[in-house]
Tab-separated table of C-alpha atoms in Angstrom:
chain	number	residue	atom	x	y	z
A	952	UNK	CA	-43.740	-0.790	-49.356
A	953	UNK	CA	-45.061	-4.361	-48.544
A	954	UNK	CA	-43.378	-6.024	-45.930
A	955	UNK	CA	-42.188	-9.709	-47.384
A	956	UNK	CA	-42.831	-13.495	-45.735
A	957	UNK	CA	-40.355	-15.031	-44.201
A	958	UNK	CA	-40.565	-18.014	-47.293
A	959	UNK	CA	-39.604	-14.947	-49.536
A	960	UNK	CA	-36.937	-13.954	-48.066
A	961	UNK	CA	-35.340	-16.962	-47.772
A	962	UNK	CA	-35.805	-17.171	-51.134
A	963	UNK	CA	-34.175	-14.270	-51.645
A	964	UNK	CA	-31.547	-14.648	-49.792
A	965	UNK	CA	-30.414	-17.951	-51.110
A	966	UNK	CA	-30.523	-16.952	-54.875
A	967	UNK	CA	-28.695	-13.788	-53.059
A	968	UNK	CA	-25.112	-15.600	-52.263
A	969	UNK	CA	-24.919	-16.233	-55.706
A	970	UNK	CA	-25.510	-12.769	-56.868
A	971	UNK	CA	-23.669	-9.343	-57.236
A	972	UNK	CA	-24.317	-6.272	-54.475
A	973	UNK	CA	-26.270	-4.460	-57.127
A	974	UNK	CA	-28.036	-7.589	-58.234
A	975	UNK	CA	-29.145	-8.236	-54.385
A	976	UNK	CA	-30.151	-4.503	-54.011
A	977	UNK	CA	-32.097	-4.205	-57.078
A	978	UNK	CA	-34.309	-8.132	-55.695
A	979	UNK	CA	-34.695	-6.511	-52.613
A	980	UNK	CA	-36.403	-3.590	-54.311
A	981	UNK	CA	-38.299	-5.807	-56.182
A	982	UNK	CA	-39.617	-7.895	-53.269
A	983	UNK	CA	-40.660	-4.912	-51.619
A	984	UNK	CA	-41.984	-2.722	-54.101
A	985	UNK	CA	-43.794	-4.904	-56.655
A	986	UNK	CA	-45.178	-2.034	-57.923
A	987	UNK	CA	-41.997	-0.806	-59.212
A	988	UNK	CA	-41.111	-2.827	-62.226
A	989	UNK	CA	-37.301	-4.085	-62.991
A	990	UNK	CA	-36.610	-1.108	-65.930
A	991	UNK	CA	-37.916	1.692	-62.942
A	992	UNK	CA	-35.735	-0.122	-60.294
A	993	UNK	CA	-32.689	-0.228	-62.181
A	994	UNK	CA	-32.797	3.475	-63.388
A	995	UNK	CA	-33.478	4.837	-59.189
A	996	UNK	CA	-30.849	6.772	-59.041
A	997	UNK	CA	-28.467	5.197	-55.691
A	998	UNK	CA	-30.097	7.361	-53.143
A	999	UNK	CA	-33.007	6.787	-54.302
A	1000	UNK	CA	-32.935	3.142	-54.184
A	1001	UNK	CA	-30.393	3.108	-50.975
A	1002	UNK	CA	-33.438	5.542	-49.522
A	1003	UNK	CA	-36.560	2.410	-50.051
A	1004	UNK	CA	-33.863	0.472	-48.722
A	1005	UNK	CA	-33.336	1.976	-45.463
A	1006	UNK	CA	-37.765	1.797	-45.749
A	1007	UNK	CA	-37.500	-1.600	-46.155
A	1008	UNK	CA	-35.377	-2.297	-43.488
A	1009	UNK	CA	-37.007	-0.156	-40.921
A	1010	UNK	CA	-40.386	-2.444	-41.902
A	1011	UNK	CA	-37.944	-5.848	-41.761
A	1012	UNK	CA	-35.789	-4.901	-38.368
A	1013	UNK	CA	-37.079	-2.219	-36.694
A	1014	UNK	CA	-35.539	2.232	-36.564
A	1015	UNK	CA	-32.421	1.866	-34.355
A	1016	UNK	CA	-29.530	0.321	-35.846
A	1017	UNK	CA	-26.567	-1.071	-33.988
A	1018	UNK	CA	-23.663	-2.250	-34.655
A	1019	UNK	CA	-19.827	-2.558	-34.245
A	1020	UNK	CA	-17.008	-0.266	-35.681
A	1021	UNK	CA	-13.194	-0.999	-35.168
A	1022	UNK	CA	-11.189	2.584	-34.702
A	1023	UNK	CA	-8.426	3.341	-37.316
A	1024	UNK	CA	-6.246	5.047	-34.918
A	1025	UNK	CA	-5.424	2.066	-31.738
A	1026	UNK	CA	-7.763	-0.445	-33.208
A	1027	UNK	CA	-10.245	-0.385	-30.549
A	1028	UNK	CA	-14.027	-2.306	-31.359
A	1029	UNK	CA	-17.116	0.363	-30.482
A	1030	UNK	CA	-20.618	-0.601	-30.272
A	1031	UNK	CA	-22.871	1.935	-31.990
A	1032	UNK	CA	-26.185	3.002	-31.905
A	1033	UNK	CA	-28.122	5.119	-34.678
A	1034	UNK	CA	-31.556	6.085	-35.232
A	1035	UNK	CA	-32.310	5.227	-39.081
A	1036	UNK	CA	-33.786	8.731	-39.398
A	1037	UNK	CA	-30.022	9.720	-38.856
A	1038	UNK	CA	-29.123	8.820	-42.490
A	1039	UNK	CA	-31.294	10.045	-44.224
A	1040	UNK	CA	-30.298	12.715	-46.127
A	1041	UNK	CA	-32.265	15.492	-48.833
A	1042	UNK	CA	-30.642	16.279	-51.759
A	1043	UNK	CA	-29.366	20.386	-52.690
A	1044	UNK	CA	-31.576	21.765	-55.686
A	1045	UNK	CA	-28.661	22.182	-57.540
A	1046	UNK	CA	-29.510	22.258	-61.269
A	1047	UNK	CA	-28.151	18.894	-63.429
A	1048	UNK	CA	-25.041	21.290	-65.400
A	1049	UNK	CA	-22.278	22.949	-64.356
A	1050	UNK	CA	-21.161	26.042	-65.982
A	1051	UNK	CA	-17.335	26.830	-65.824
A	1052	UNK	CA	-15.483	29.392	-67.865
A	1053	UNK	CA	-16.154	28.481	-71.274
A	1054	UNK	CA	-16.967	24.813	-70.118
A	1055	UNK	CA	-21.129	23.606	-70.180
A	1056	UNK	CA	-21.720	20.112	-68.910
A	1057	UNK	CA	-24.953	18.018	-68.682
A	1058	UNK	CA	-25.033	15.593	-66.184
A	1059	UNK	CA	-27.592	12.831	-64.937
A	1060	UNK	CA	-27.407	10.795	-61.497
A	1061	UNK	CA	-26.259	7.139	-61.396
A	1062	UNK	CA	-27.719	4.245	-61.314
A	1063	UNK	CA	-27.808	0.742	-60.817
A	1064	UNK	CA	-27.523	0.099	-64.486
A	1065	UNK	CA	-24.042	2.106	-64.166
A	1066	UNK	CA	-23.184	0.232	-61.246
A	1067	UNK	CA	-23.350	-3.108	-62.991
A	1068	UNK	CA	-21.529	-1.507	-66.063
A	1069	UNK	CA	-18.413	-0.761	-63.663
A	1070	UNK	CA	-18.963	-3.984	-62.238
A	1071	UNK	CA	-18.208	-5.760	-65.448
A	1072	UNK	CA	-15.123	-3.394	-66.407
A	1073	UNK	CA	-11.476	-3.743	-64.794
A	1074	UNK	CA	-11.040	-1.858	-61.545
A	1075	UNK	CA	-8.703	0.686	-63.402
A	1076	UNK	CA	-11.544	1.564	-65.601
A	1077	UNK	CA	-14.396	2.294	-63.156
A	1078	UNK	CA	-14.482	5.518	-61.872
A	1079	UNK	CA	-13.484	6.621	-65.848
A	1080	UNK	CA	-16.796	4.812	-66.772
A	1081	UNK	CA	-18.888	6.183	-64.333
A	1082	UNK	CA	-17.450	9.568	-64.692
A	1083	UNK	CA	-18.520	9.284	-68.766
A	1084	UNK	CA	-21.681	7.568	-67.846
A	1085	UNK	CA	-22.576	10.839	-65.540
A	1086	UNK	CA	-21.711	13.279	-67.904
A	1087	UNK	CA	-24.449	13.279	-71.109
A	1088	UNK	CA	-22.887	16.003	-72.645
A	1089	UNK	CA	-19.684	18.254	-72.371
A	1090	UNK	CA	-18.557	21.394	-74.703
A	1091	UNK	CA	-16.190	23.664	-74.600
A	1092	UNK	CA	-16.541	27.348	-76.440
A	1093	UNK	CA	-20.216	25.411	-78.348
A	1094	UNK	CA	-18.075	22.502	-79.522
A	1095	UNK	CA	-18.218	19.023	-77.934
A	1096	UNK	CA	-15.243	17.667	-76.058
A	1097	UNK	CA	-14.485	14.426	-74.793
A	1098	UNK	CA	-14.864	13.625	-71.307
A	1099	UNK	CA	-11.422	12.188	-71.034
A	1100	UNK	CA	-10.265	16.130	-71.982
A	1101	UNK	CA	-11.791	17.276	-69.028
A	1102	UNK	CA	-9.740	19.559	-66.645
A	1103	UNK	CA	-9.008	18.050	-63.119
A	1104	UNK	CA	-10.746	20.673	-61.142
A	1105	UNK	CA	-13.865	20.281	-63.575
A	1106	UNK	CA	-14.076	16.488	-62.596
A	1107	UNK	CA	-13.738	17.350	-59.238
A	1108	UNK	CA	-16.575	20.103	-59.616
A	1109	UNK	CA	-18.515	17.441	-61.180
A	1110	UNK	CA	-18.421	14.872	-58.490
A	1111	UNK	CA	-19.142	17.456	-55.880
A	1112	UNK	CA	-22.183	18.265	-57.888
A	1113	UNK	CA	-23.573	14.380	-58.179
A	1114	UNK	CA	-22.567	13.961	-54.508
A	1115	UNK	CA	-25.140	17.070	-53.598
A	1116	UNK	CA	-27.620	15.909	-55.876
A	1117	UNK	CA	-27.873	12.223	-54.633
A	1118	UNK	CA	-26.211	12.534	-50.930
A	1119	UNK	CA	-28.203	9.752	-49.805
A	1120	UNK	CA	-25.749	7.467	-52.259
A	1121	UNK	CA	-22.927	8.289	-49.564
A	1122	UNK	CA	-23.689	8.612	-45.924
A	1123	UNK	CA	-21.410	9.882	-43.655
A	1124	UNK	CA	-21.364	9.676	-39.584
A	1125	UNK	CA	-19.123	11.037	-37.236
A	1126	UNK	CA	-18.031	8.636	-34.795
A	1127	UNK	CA	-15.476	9.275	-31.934
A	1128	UNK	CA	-13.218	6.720	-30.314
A	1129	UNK	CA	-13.526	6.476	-26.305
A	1130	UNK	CA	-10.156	4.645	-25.811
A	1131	UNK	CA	-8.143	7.045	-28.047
A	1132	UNK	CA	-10.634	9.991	-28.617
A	1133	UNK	CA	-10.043	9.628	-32.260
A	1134	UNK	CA	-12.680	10.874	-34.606
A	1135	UNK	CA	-13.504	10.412	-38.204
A	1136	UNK	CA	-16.271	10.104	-40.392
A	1137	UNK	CA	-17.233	6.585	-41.153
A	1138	UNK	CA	-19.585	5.433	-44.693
A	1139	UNK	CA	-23.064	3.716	-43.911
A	1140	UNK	CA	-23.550	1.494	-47.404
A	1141	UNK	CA	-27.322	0.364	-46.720
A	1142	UNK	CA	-27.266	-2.628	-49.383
A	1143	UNK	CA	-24.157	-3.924	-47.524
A	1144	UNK	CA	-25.942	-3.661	-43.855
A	1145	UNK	CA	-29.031	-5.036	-45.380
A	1146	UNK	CA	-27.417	-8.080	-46.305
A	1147	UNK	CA	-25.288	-8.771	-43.432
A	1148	UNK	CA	-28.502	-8.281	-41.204
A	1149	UNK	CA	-30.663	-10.636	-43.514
A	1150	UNK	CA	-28.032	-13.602	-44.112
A	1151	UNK	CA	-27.901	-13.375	-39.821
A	1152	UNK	CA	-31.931	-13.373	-39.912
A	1153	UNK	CA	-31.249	-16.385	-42.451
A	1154	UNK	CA	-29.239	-18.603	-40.199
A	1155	UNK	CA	-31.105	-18.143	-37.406
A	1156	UNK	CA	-34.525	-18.713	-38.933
A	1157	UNK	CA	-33.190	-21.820	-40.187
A	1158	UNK	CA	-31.722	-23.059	-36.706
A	1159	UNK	CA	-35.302	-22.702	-35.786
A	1160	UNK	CA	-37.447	-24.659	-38.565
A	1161	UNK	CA	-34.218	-27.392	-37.808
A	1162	UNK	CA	-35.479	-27.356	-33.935
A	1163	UNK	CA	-39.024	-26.917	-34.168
A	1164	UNK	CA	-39.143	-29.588	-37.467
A	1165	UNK	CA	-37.251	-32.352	-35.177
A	1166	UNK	CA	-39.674	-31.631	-32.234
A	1167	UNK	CA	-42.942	-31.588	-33.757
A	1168	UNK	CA	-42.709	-33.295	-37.373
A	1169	UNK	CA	-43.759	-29.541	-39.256
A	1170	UNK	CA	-43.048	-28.609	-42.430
A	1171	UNK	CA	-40.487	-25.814	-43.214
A	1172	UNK	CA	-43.651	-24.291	-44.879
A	1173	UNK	CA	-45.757	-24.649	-42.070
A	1174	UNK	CA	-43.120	-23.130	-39.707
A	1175	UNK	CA	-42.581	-20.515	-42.091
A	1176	UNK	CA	-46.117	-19.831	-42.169
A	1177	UNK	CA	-46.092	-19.324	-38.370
A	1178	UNK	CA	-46.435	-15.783	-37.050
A	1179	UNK	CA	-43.082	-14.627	-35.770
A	1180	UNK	CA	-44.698	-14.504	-32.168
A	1181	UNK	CA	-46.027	-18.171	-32.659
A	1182	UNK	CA	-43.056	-19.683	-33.471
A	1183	UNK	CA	-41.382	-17.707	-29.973
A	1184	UNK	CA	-44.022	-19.365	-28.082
A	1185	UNK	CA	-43.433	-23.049	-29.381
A	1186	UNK	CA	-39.353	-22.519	-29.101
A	1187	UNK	CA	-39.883	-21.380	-25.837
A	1188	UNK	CA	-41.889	-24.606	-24.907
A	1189	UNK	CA	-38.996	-26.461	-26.061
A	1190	UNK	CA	-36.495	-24.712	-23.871
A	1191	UNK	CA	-39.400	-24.376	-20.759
């Protein structure tokens, strides 16, 4: 894990806004792990890549993250606080089938590349596609049968199964209200954070090549090329 410049993440981050959530996930990846080409990346299964995210983002903005939740019950904004070690999670060793009554399924864990396939289909389709993407093989009594065909509770077993496999796809954290003392479990999506975070480290990095170019005459790429403490030290001057 290398961590980036600030030139390439702006670069990022501008070819970014006109990009997909997958798309943004999978450059991210790329910036950071060079040694990971873009056929690797995009088969990570989404714990695995939402994992070198939450390493890349401990190396970008530090271990504790923070921020602001609104309750579902009165409405009520709360300020949190978690370590990042807090969501992580290890996958169950499971095996990748599932075995039920007469029923034998093969299953794999998804991907980016499946994420971007559902991305391109019609809402109403998705979670069929991903559910047949999932599934490499299904038989019933030795014979093949469709996925469509598929009992209810054997979808549902299935899902449980991938979920166990790959919990690091969907975190989880319990979070309790102090104005209402309602509690419910709220999702963490990394790539989502990530971005938010970085398109705020955007606009303020920007504010401060605008000040410290008007002050002293600089480049963008010699601010950029400024050590993060550096270019504290000359803002500060202009504010002393």
């Amino acid at each position: 894990m290398r961590s980036p410049g600030s030139d390439e993440l702006l670069a990022l981050w501008e070819r970014g806004l006109g990009e997909t959530s997958v798309e943004r996930g999978l450059a991210l990846l790329g910036l950071a792990r060079p040694d990971l080409d873009a056929d690797a990346a995009a088969d990570l299964s989404i714990g695995a890549r939402d994992g070198l995210l939450l390493d890349l983002r401990e190396l970008l903005f530090g271990r504790t993250i923070q921020g602001l939740v609104e309750c579902p019950a009165c409405g009520d904004t709360l300020e949190t606080e978690t370590a990042t070690g807090a969501l992580r999670a290890a996958p169950a060793g499971d095996p990748l089938e599932i075995r039920r009554a007469d029923y034998r399924l093969s299953l794999r864990l998804l991907s980016s590349r499946d994420l971007i396939a559902a991305e391109r289909a019609r809402p109403e389709e998705r979670p069929a596609l991903l559910l047949e993407r999932c599934i490499t093989a299904a038989s019933l009594s030795g014979a093949p049968t469709p996925v469509p065909q598929l009992p209810a509770e054997l979808v549902a077993a299935v899902e449980d199964r991938i979920a166990a496999l790959d919990p690091q796809a969907d975190i989880q954290f319990a979070l309790s209200c102090p104005a209402c003392g309602h509690r419910w479990q709220a999702a963490f999506d990394i790539l989502s954070f990530l971005w938010t975070e970085l398109g705020e480290w955007a606009a303020r990095t920007l504010r401060d090549v605008h000040r410290l170019a008007l002050a002293y005459g600089w480049s963008e790429r010699d601010i950029l090329a400024l050590t993060p403490v550096r270019r504290r030290h000359y803002l500060g001057m202009l504010d002393a």
